[in-house]
PDB file of C-alpha atoms in Angstrom:
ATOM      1  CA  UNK A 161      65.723  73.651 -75.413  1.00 46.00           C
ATOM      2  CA  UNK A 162      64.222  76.046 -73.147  1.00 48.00           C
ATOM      3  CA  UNK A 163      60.076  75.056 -74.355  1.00 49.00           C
ATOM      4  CA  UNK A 164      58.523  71.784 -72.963  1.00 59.00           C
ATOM      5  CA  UNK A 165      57.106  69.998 -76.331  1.00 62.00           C
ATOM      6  CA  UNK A 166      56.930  66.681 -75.246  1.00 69.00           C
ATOM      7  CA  UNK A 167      53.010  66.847 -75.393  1.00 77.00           C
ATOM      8  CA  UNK A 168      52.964  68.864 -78.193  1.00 82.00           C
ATOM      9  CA  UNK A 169      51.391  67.522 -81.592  1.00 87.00           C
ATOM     10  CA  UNK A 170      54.215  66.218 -83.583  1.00 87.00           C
ATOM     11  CA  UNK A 171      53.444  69.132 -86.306  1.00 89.00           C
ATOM     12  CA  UNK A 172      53.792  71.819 -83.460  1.00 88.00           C
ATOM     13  CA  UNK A 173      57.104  70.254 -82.504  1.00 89.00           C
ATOM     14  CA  UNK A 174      59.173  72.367 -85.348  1.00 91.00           C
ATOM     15  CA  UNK A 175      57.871  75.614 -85.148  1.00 90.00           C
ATOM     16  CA  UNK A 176      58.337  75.731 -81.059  1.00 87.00           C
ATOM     17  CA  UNK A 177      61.654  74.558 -81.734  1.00 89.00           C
ATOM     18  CA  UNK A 178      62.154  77.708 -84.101  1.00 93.00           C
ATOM     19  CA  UNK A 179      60.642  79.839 -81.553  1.00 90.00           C
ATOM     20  CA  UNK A 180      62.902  78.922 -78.878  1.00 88.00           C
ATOM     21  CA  UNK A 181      65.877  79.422 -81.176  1.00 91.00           C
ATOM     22  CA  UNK A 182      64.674  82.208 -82.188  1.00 91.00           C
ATOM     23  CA  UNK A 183      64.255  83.851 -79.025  1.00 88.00           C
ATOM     24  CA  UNK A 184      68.070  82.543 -78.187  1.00 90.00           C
ATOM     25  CA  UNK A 185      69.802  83.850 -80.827  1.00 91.00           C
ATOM     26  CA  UNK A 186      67.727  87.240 -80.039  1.00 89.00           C
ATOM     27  CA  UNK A 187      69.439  86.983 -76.780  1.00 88.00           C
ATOM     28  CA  UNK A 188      72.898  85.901 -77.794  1.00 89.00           C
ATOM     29  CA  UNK A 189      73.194  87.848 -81.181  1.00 84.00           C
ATOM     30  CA  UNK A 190      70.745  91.056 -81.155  1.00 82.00           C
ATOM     31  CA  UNK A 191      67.635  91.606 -83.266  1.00 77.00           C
ATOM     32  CA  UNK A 192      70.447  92.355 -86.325  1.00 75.00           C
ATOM     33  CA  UNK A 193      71.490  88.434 -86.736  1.00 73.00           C
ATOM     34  CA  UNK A 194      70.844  87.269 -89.917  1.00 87.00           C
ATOM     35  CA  UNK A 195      69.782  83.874 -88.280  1.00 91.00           C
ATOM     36  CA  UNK A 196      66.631  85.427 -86.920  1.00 92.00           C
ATOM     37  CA  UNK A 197      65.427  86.694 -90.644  1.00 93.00           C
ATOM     38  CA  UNK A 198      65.800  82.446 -91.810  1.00 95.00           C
ATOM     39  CA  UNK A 199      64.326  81.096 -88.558  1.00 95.00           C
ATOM     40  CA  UNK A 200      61.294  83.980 -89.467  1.00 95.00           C
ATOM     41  CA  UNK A 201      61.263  82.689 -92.824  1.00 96.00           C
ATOM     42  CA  UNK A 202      60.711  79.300 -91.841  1.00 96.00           C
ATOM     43  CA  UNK A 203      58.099  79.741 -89.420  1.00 96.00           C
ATOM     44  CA  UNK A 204      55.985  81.741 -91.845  1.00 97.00           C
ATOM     45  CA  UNK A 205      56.605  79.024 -94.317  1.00 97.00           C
ATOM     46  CA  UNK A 206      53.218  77.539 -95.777  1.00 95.00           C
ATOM     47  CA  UNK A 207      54.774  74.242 -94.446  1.00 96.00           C
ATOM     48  CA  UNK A 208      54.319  75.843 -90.909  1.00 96.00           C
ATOM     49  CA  UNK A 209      51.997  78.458 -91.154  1.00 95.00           C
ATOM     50  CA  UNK A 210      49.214  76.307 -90.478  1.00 94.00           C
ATOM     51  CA  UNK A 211      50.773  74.698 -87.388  1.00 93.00           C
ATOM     52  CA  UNK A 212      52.076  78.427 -86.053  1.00 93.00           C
ATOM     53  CA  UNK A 213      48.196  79.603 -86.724  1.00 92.00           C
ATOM     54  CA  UNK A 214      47.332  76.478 -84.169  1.00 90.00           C
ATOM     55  CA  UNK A 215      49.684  77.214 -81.262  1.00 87.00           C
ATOM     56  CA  UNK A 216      48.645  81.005 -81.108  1.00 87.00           C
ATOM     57  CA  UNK A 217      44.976  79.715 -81.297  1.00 86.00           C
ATOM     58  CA  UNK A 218      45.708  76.937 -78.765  1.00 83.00           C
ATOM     59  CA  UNK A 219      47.797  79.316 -75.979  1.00 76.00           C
ATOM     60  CA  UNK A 220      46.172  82.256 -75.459  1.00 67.00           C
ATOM     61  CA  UNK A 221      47.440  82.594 -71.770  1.00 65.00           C
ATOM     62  CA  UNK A 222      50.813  83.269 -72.726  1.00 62.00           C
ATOM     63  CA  UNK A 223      49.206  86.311 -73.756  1.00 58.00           C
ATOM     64  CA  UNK A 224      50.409  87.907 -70.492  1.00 71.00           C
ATOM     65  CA  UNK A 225      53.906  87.133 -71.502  1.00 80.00           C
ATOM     66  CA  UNK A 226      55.487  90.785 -73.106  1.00 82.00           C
ATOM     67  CA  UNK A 227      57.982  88.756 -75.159  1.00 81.00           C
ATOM     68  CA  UNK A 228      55.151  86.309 -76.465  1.00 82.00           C
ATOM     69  CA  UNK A 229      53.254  89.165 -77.944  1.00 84.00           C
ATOM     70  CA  UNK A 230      56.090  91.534 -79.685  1.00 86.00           C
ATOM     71  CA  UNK A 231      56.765  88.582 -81.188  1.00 87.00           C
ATOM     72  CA  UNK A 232      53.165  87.228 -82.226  1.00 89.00           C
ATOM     73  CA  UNK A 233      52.491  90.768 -83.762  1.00 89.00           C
ATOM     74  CA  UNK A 234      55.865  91.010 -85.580  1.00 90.00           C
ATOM     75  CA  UNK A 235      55.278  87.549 -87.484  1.00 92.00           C
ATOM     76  CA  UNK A 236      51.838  89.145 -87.781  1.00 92.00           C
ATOM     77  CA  UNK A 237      52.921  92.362 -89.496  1.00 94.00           C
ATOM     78  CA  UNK A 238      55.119  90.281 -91.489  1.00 93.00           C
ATOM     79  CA  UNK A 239      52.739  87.761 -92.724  1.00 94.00           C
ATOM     80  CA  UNK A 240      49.918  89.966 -93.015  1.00 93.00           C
ATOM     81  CA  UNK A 241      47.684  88.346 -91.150  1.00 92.00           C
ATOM     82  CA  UNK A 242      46.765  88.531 -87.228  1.00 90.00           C
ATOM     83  CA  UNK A 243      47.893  85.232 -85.211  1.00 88.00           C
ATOM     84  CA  UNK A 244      45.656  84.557 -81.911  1.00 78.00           C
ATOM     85  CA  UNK A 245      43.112  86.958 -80.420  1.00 68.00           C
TER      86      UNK A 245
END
């Protein structure tokens, strides 16, 4: 897993793991792989929409990070709601 979530709170721990395979399966497969539309659908999931809300609250450095905000506004856009700043 390419994300450190060892001190992560234990409700973070599945959405950064959907994030990272996410952003792997981007890599490997393209932005056409059907695994990126149920890894999306889990992360806006009201099970983890409140701990997705927290970790764009709780990192807004990685707002330098290109990748980190394409994909904070897409989940936006689809959720219709703005995540972080």
């Amino acid at each position: 897993m390419g994300l450190e979530i060892g001190s992560l709170p234990e409700v973070e721990k599945p959405v950064f793991a959907l994030m990272d395979a996410y952003g792997w399966f981007r890599l490997i497969d393209g932005n056409q792989d059907g695994k990126l539309q149920e890894i999306t659908n889990h992360l806006l999931s009201p099970e983890l929409r409140p701990a997705l809300r927290n970790w764009y609250l709780r990192h807004p450095q990685a707002n330098c990070n290109h990748a980190f905000i394409e994909f904070r506004d897409h989940l936006s856009t689809l959720a219709g709601e703005k995540f972080g700043c």
